[in-house]
Structures are given as structure tokens and as C-alpha cells.
Amino acid sequence: HVQLVESGGGSVQTGGSLTLSCALSGDTDKSHCMAWFRQAPGKEREAVASICTVDGSTYYADSVKGRFSISQDNANNILYLEMSNLKPEDTAMYYCVAAERPCSSSSWDIVSIYNYWGQGTQVTVS
């Protein structure tokens, strides 16, 4: 089993920046695809960015390309999401997730492939 704990959320003004962190523990060798999802009130959960822990391939939602960057610190089992030029529409609960299967361009944004979910951290942009 994999445990995921997010941190780093908060309130920022439009145009500001935040970096989210996700600490992994447990059977971390089962995490072959890591990602960040988000969910705003009244909206469906959506994929934000993903990274393959094997080769470092990354995938981004069109809405965040050029503004968000996903990265991993394998030595310390930490996943990051650097967010810049934040917009009010980025306001959401952000979740760190992990999948046992490898990432792929065709499935990285599918909720059901992810086996493990954190509790979430709130990001508010105003």
C-alpha cells in the first residue's frame, strides 16, 4: 500500500505562485505513475499533471501548460507541483495520486487508473 500526504496549499492572489508537495510512504516502489488531480466545487475531478517515475515523462492538461511544472525527488519520495501565474479558475482541492501501472499519453488523465489518493490540499486564487 502507498500513503500520500499533500502540503503547500493556501490562498494567493491572481498571478501568484505556490508549490505543492506530496510525501510518499509505504510501498513506494509500486508508484509507477504519479499525478496531481484537482476538483473545484460543483465540478468533476480533473487531471492536472502526471510524471512517470521510471523515465520522467510528463503530461499536462492544456489549461496549465506553461504555468505548472510537475517534478519528483526520488531520493526523498516527494512529488512536487510548482504553480505560477495562478488564476481564479485554478481554485480547487488538489490531490496527489499514484498508479501501479506506468503512465501513458492515452491514460494519464483517467481517474480510474490511479490506485492511491491523498486527502488533498486546498488552493484558493482570488
CSV table of N, CA and C in Angstrom, one decimal:
chain,number,residue,atom,x,y,z
A,1,HIS,N,0.8,-1.2,0.0
A,1,HIS,CA,0.0,0.0,0.0
A,1,HIS,C,0.9,1.2,0.0
A,2,VAL,N,0.3,2.3,-0.6
A,2,VAL,CA,1.1,3.6,-0.7
A,2,VAL,C,0.3,4.7,0.1
A,3,GLN,N,1.0,5.4,0.9
A,3,GLN,CA,0.3,6.5,1.6
A,3,GLN,C,0.8,7.8,0.9
A,4,LEU,N,-0.1,8.8,0.8
A,4,LEU,CA,0.2,10.1,0.1
A,4,LEU,C,-0.3,11.2,1.0
A,5,VAL,N,0.6,12.1,1.3
A,5,VAL,CA,0.2,13.3,2.2
A,5,VAL,C,0.6,14.6,1.5
A,6,GLU,N,-0.4,15.4,1.1
A,6,GLU,CA,-0.1,16.6,0.4
A,6,GLU,C,0.1,17.8,1.4
A,7,SER,N,0.8,18.8,0.9
A,7,SER,CA,1.0,20.0,1.7
A,7,SER,C,1.3,21.1,0.8
A,8,GLY,N,1.2,22.4,1.3
A,8,GLY,CA,1.6,23.5,0.5
A,8,GLY,C,0.5,24.3,-0.1
A,9,GLY,N,-0.7,23.9,0.1
A,9,GLY,CA,-1.8,24.7,-0.4
A,9,GLY,C,-2.0,26.0,0.4
A,10,GLY,N,-2.8,26.9,-0.1
A,10,GLY,CA,-3.1,28.1,0.6
A,10,GLY,C,-3.8,29.1,-0.3
A,11,SER,N,-3.9,30.3,0.1
A,11,SER,CA,-4.6,31.4,-0.6
A,11,SER,C,-3.6,32.3,-1.2
A,12,VAL,N,-3.7,32.6,-2.5
A,12,VAL,CA,-2.8,33.5,-3.2
A,12,VAL,C,-3.7,34.5,-4.1
A,13,GLN,N,-3.0,35.5,-4.5
A,13,GLN,CA,-3.7,36.4,-5.4
A,13,GLN,C,-3.4,36.0,-6.8
A,14,THR,N,-4.3,36.4,-7.7
A,14,THR,CA,-4.1,36.1,-9.1
A,14,THR,C,-2.7,36.6,-9.6
A,15,GLY,N,-2.1,35.7,-10.3
A,15,GLY,CA,-0.7,35.9,-10.8
A,15,GLY,C,0.3,35.4,-9.9
A,16,GLY,N,-0.1,34.9,-8.7
A,16,GLY,CA,0.9,34.4,-7.7
A,16,GLY,C,1.3,33.0,-8.0
A,17,SER,N,2.2,32.5,-7.1
A,17,SER,CA,2.7,31.2,-7.2
A,17,SER,C,2.6,30.4,-5.9
A,18,LEU,N,2.5,29.1,-6.1
A,18,LEU,CA,2.5,28.1,-5.0
A,18,LEU,C,3.2,26.9,-5.4
A,19,THR,N,3.8,26.2,-4.5
A,19,THR,CA,4.4,24.8,-4.8
A,19,THR,C,3.7,23.8,-3.8
A,20,LEU,N,3.1,22.8,-4.4
A,20,LEU,CA,2.5,21.8,-3.6
A,20,LEU,C,3.5,20.6,-3.5
A,21,SER,N,3.5,20.0,-2.4
A,21,SER,CA,4.3,18.8,-2.1
A,21,SER,C,3.5,17.6,-1.8
A,22,CYS,N,4.0,16.4,-2.1
A,22,CYS,CA,3.3,15.2,-1.7
A,22,CYS,C,4.4,14.2,-1.2
A,23,ALA,N,4.2,13.8,0.0
A,23,ALA,CA,5.2,12.9,0.6
A,23,ALA,C,4.6,11.4,0.4
A,24,LEU,N,5.4,10.6,-0.1
A,24,LEU,CA,5.1,9.2,-0.3
A,24,LEU,C,5.7,8.3,0.8
A,25,SER,N,4.9,7.3,1.2
A,25,SER,CA,5.4,6.3,2.1
A,25,SER,C,4.8,5.0,1.9
A,26,GLY,N,5.3,4.0,2.5
A,26,GLY,CA,4.7,2.6,2.2
A,26,GLY,C,5.4,2.0,1.1
A,27,ASP,N,4.7,1.3,0.3
A,27,ASP,CA,5.3,0.5,-0.9
A,27,ASP,C,5.5,1.5,-2.1
A,28,THR,N,6.4,2.4,-1.9
A,28,THR,CA,6.7,3.4,-2.9
A,28,THR,C,7.1,2.8,-4.2
A,29,ASP,N,7.7,1.6,-4.2
A,29,ASP,CA,8.1,1.0,-5.5
A,29,ASP,C,6.9,0.6,-6.4
A,30,LYS,N,5.7,0.7,-5.8
A,30,LYS,CA,4.5,0.4,-6.6
A,30,LYS,C,4.0,1.6,-7.4
A,31,SER,N,4.6,2.8,-7.1
A,31,SER,CA,4.1,4.0,-7.7
A,31,SER,C,4.9,4.3,-9.0
A,32,HIS,N,4.3,3.8,-10.1
A,32,HIS,CA,5.0,4.0,-11.4
A,32,HIS,C,4.5,5.2,-12.2
A,33,CYS,N,3.4,5.7,-11.8
A,33,CYS,CA,2.8,6.9,-12.4
A,33,CYS,C,2.3,7.8,-11.3
A,34,MET,N,2.8,9.0,-11.2
A,34,MET,CA,2.3,9.9,-10.2
A,34,MET,C,1.7,11.1,-10.8
A,35,ALA,N,0.7,11.6,-10.2
A,35,ALA,CA,0.0,12.8,-10.8
A,35,ALA,C,-0.7,13.7,-9.7
A,36,TRP,N,-1.1,14.8,-10.2
A,36,TRP,CA,-1.9,15.7,-9.5
A,36,TRP,C,-3.3,15.9,-10.2
A,37,PHE,N,-4.3,15.7,-9.4
A,37,PHE,CA,-5.7,16.0,-9.9
A,37,PHE,C,-6.2,17.2,-9.1
A,38,ARG,N,-7.3,17.8,-9.5
A,38,ARG,CA,-7.9,18.8,-8.8
A,38,ARG,C,-9.4,18.7,-9.0
A,39,GLN,N,-10.2,19.3,-8.0
A,39,GLN,CA,-11.6,19.3,-8.1
A,39,GLN,C,-12.1,20.6,-7.4
A,40,ALA,N,-12.8,21.3,-8.2
A,40,ALA,CA,-13.5,22.6,-7.8
A,40,ALA,C,-14.9,22.3,-7.4
A,41,PRO,N,-15.5,23.1,-6.5
A,41,PRO,CA,-16.8,22.8,-6.1
A,41,PRO,C,-17.8,22.7,-7.3
A,42,GLY,N,-18.6,21.7,-7.3
A,42,GLY,CA,-19.6,21.5,-8.4
A,42,GLY,C,-19.0,21.1,-9.7
A,43,LYS,N,-17.7,20.7,-9.7
A,43,LYS,CA,-17.1,20.3,-10.9
A,43,LYS,C,-16.6,18.9,-10.8
A,44,GLU,N,-16.3,18.2,-11.9
A,44,GLU,CA,-15.7,16.9,-11.8
A,44,GLU,C,-14.2,17.0,-11.5
A,45,ARG,N,-13.7,15.9,-11.0
A,45,ARG,CA,-12.3,15.9,-10.7
A,45,ARG,C,-11.5,15.8,-12.1
A,46,GLU,N,-10.4,16.6,-12.2
A,46,GLU,CA,-9.7,16.7,-13.5
A,46,GLU,C,-8.2,16.5,-13.2
A,47,ALA,N,-7.6,15.9,-14.2
A,47,ALA,CA,-6.1,15.7,-14.2
A,47,ALA,C,-5.4,17.0,-14.5
A,48,VAL,N,-4.4,17.2,-13.7
A,48,VAL,CA,-3.6,18.5,-13.9
A,48,VAL,C,-2.3,18.1,-14.6
A,49,ALA,N,-1.5,17.2,-14.0
A,49,ALA,CA,-0.2,16.8,-14.5
A,49,ALA,C,0.2,15.5,-14.0
A,50,SER,N,1.0,14.8,-14.7
A,50,SER,CA,1.5,13.5,-14.4
A,50,SER,C,2.9,13.3,-14.7
A,51,ILE,N,3.6,12.4,-14.0
A,51,ILE,CA,5.0,12.1,-14.2
A,51,ILE,C,5.2,10.6,-14.1
A,52,CYS,N,6.0,10.1,-15.0
A,52,CYS,CA,6.3,8.7,-14.9
A,52,CYS,C,7.6,8.5,-14.1
A,53,THR,N,7.5,7.7,-13.0
A,53,THR,CA,8.6,7.6,-12.1
A,53,THR,C,9.8,6.8,-12.7
A,54,VAL,N,9.5,6.1,-13.8
A,54,VAL,CA,10.6,5.3,-14.4
A,54,VAL,C,11.5,6.1,-15.3
A,55,ASP,N,10.8,6.9,-16.2
A,55,ASP,CA,11.6,7.6,-17.2
A,55,ASP,C,11.5,9.2,-17.1
A,56,GLY,N,10.6,9.6,-16.2
A,56,GLY,CA,10.5,11.1,-16.0
A,56,GLY,C,9.6,11.7,-17.0
A,57,SER,N,8.9,11.0,-17.9
A,57,SER,CA,8.0,11.6,-18.9
A,57,SER,C,6.9,12.4,-18.1
A,58,THR,N,6.5,13.5,-18.7
A,58,THR,CA,5.5,14.3,-18.0
A,58,THR,C,4.4,14.6,-19.0
A,59,TYR,N,3.2,14.8,-18.4
A,59,TYR,CA,2.0,15.2,-19.2
A,59,TYR,C,1.3,16.3,-18.4
A,60,TYR,N,0.7,17.2,-19.2
A,60,TYR,CA,0.0,18.3,-18.6
A,60,TYR,C,-1.4,18.5,-19.3
A,61,ALA,N,-2.3,19.0,-18.5
A,61,ALA,CA,-3.6,19.5,-19.0
A,61,ALA,C,-3.3,20.7,-19.8
A,62,ASP,N,-4.1,21.0,-20.9
A,62,ASP,CA,-3.9,22.2,-21.7
A,62,ASP,C,-4.0,23.4,-20.8
A,63,SER,N,-4.9,23.4,-19.9
A,63,SER,CA,-5.2,24.6,-19.1
A,63,SER,C,-4.1,25.0,-18.2
A,64,VAL,N,-3.1,24.2,-18.0
A,64,VAL,CA,-2.0,24.5,-17.1
A,64,VAL,C,-0.6,24.5,-17.8
A,65,LYS,N,-0.6,24.1,-19.0
A,65,LYS,CA,0.7,24.1,-19.7
A,65,LYS,C,1.4,25.4,-19.7
A,66,GLY,N,2.7,25.4,-19.4
A,66,GLY,CA,3.4,26.7,-19.4
A,66,GLY,C,3.3,27.4,-18.1
A,67,ARG,N,2.4,27.0,-17.2
A,67,ARG,CA,2.3,27.6,-15.9
A,67,ARG,C,2.6,26.7,-14.7
A,68,PHE,N,2.3,25.4,-14.9
A,68,PHE,CA,2.6,24.4,-13.8
A,68,PHE,C,3.7,23.5,-14.3
A,69,SER,N,4.4,23.0,-13.3
A,69,SER,CA,5.5,22.0,-13.5
A,69,SER,C,5.5,20.9,-12.5
A,70,ILE,N,5.5,19.7,-12.9
A,70,ILE,CA,5.5,18.5,-12.0
A,70,ILE,C,6.9,18.0,-12.0
A,71,SER,N,7.3,17.6,-10.8
A,71,SER,CA,8.7,17.0,-10.7
A,71,SER,C,8.7,16.0,-9.5
A,72,GLN,N,9.7,15.3,-9.4
A,72,GLN,CA,9.8,14.3,-8.3
A,72,GLN,C,11.2,14.3,-7.7
A,73,ASP,N,11.3,14.0,-6.4
A,73,ASP,CA,12.6,13.8,-5.7
A,73,ASP,C,12.5,12.4,-5.3
A,74,ASN,N,13.1,11.5,-6.1
A,74,ASN,CA,13.1,10.1,-5.8
A,74,ASN,C,13.8,9.7,-4.6
A,75,ALA,N,14.9,10.4,-4.3
A,75,ALA,CA,15.7,10.1,-3.1
A,75,ALA,C,14.9,10.2,-1.8
A,76,ASN,N,14.0,11.3,-1.8
A,76,ASN,CA,13.2,11.5,-0.6
A,76,ASN,C,11.7,11.2,-0.8
A,77,ASN,N,11.4,10.6,-1.9
A,77,ASN,CA,10.0,10.2,-2.2
A,77,ASN,C,9.0,11.4,-2.0
A,78,ILE,N,9.3,12.4,-2.7
A,78,ILE,CA,8.4,13.6,-2.7
A,78,ILE,C,8.1,14.0,-4.1
A,79,LEU,N,6.8,14.3,-4.3
A,79,LEU,CA,6.3,14.8,-5.6
A,79,LEU,C,5.9,16.2,-5.4
A,80,TYR,N,6.3,17.0,-6.4
A,80,TYR,CA,6.0,18.5,-6.4
A,80,TYR,C,5.1,18.9,-7.5
A,81,LEU,N,4.4,20.0,-7.3
A,81,LEU,CA,3.7,20.7,-8.4
A,81,LEU,C,4.0,22.2,-8.2
A,82,GLU,N,4.8,22.7,-9.0
A,82,GLU,CA,5.1,24.2,-9.0
A,82,GLU,C,4.0,24.9,-9.9
A,83,MET,N,3.4,25.8,-9.3
A,83,MET,CA,2.3,26.5,-10.0
A,83,MET,C,2.6,28.0,-10.0
A,84,SER,N,2.6,28.6,-11.2
A,84,SER,CA,2.8,30.0,-11.3
A,84,SER,C,1.7,30.7,-12.2
A,85,ASN,N,1.7,32.0,-12.1
A,85,ASN,CA,0.7,32.7,-12.9
A,85,ASN,C,-0.7,32.2,-12.6
A,86,LEU,N,-1.0,32.0,-11.3
A,86,LEU,CA,-2.2,31.3,-10.9
A,86,LEU,C,-3.4,32.2,-11.2
A,87,LYS,N,-4.5,31.5,-11.6
A,87,LYS,CA,-5.8,32.2,-12.0
A,87,LYS,C,-6.9,31.8,-11.1
A,88,PRO,N,-7.9,32.5,-11.0
A,88,PRO,CA,-9.1,32.1,-10.1
A,88,PRO,C,-9.6,30.8,-10.5
A,89,GLU,N,-9.6,30.4,-11.7
A,89,GLU,CA,-10.1,29.1,-12.2
A,89,GLU,C,-9.2,27.9,-11.7
A,90,ASP,N,-8.0,28.3,-11.2
A,90,ASP,CA,-7.2,27.2,-10.6
A,90,ASP,C,-7.6,26.8,-9.2
A,91,THR,N,-8.6,27.6,-8.6
A,91,THR,CA,-9.1,27.3,-7.3
A,91,THR,C,-9.7,25.9,-7.2
A,92,ALA,N,-9.2,25.1,-6.3
A,92,ALA,CA,-9.7,23.7,-6.2
A,92,ALA,C,-9.0,23.0,-5.1
A,93,MET,N,-9.5,21.8,-4.8
A,93,MET,CA,-8.8,20.9,-3.9
A,93,MET,C,-7.8,20.1,-4.8
A,94,TYR,N,-6.6,20.1,-4.4
A,94,TYR,CA,-5.6,19.4,-5.2
A,94,TYR,C,-5.2,18.1,-4.6
A,95,TYR,N,-5.2,17.0,-5.4
A,95,TYR,CA,-4.9,15.7,-4.8
A,95,TYR,C,-3.7,15.1,-5.5
A,96,CYS,N,-2.9,14.5,-4.7
A,96,CYS,CA,-1.7,13.7,-5.1
A,96,CYS,C,-2.2,12.3,-5.3
A,97,VAL,N,-1.8,11.7,-6.4
A,97,VAL,CA,-2.3,10.3,-6.7
A,97,VAL,C,-1.2,9.5,-7.3
A,98,ALA,N,-1.3,8.1,-7.2
A,98,ALA,CA,-0.3,7.2,-7.7
A,98,ALA,C,-1.0,6.0,-8.3
A,99,ALA,N,-0.3,5.6,-9.4
A,99,ALA,CA,-0.8,4.4,-10.1
A,99,ALA,C,0.3,3.3,-10.1
A,100,GLU,N,-0.1,2.1,-10.0
A,100,GLU,CA,0.8,1.0,-10.1
A,100,GLU,C,1.2,0.7,-11.6
A,101,ARG,N,0.4,1.1,-12.5
A,101,ARG,CA,0.7,0.9,-13.9
A,101,ARG,C,1.6,2.1,-14.4
A,102,PRO,N,2.3,2.0,-15.4
A,102,PRO,CA,3.1,3.1,-16.0
A,102,PRO,C,2.2,4.1,-16.6
A,103,CYS,N,2.7,5.4,-16.6
A,103,CYS,CA,1.9,6.4,-17.3
A,103,CYS,C,1.9,6.2,-18.8
A,104,SER,N,0.9,6.7,-19.5
A,104,SER,CA,0.9,6.7,-20.9
A,104,SER,C,0.2,8.0,-21.4
A,105,SER,N,0.4,8.4,-22.6
A,105,SER,CA,-0.2,9.6,-23.1
A,105,SER,C,-1.7,9.4,-23.2
A,106,SER,N,-2.1,8.2,-23.4
A,106,SER,CA,-3.6,7.9,-23.6
A,106,SER,C,-4.3,7.7,-22.3
A,107,SER,N,-3.7,7.5,-21.2
A,107,SER,CA,-4.4,7.2,-20.0
A,107,SER,C,-4.0,8.0,-18.7
A,108,TRP,N,-3.0,8.9,-18.9
A,108,TRP,CA,-2.5,9.6,-17.7
A,108,TRP,C,-3.6,10.4,-17.0
A,109,ASP,N,-4.6,10.8,-17.7
A,109,ASP,CA,-5.6,11.7,-17.2
A,109,ASP,C,-6.9,11.0,-16.8
A,110,ILE,N,-6.9,9.7,-16.7
A,110,ILE,CA,-8.0,8.9,-16.4
A,110,ILE,C,-8.0,8.6,-14.9
A,111,VAL,N,-9.1,9.0,-14.2
A,111,VAL,CA,-9.2,8.8,-12.7
A,111,VAL,C,-9.0,7.4,-12.3
A,112,SER,N,-9.6,6.5,-13.0
A,112,SER,CA,-9.7,5.1,-12.6
A,112,SER,C,-8.4,4.3,-12.6
A,113,ILE,N,-7.3,4.9,-13.3
A,113,ILE,CA,-6.1,4.1,-13.3
A,113,ILE,C,-5.3,4.3,-12.0
A,114,TYR,N,-5.7,5.3,-11.2
A,114,TYR,CA,-4.9,5.6,-10.0
A,114,TYR,C,-5.4,4.8,-8.8
A,115,ASN,N,-4.5,4.1,-8.2
A,115,ASN,CA,-4.8,3.2,-7.1
A,115,ASN,C,-4.8,3.9,-5.7
A,116,TYR,N,-4.0,5.0,-5.6
A,116,TYR,CA,-3.9,5.6,-4.3
A,116,TYR,C,-4.1,7.1,-4.4
A,117,TRP,N,-4.8,7.6,-3.4
A,117,TRP,CA,-5.1,9.1,-3.4
A,117,TRP,C,-4.8,9.6,-2.0
A,118,GLY,N,-4.3,10.9,-2.0
A,118,GLY,CA,-4.1,11.6,-0.8
A,118,GLY,C,-5.4,12.3,-0.4
A,119,GLN,N,-5.3,13.0,0.7
A,119,GLN,CA,-6.5,13.6,1.3
A,119,GLN,C,-6.8,15.0,0.6
A,120,GLY,N,-5.8,15.5,0.0
A,120,GLY,CA,-6.0,16.8,-0.7
A,120,GLY,C,-5.5,18.0,0.0
A,121,THR,N,-5.2,19.1,-0.7
A,121,THR,CA,-4.8,20.3,-0.1
A,121,THR,C,-5.5,21.4,-0.9
A,122,GLN,N,-6.0,22.4,-0.2
A,122,GLN,CA,-6.8,23.4,-0.9
A,122,GLN,C,-6.0,24.6,-1.5
A,123,VAL,N,-6.3,24.9,-2.7
A,123,VAL,CA,-5.6,26.1,-3.3
A,123,VAL,C,-6.7,27.1,-3.7
A,124,THR,N,-6.6,28.3,-3.2
A,124,THR,CA,-7.6,29.4,-3.5
A,124,THR,C,-6.9,30.5,-4.1
A,125,VAL,N,-7.4,30.9,-5.3
A,125,VAL,CA,-6.8,32.1,-6.0
A,125,VAL,C,-7.9,33.2,-6.1
A,126,SER,N,-7.6,34.3,-5.7
A,126,SER,CA,-8.6,35.4,-5.8
A,126,SER,C,-7.9,36.7,-6.2
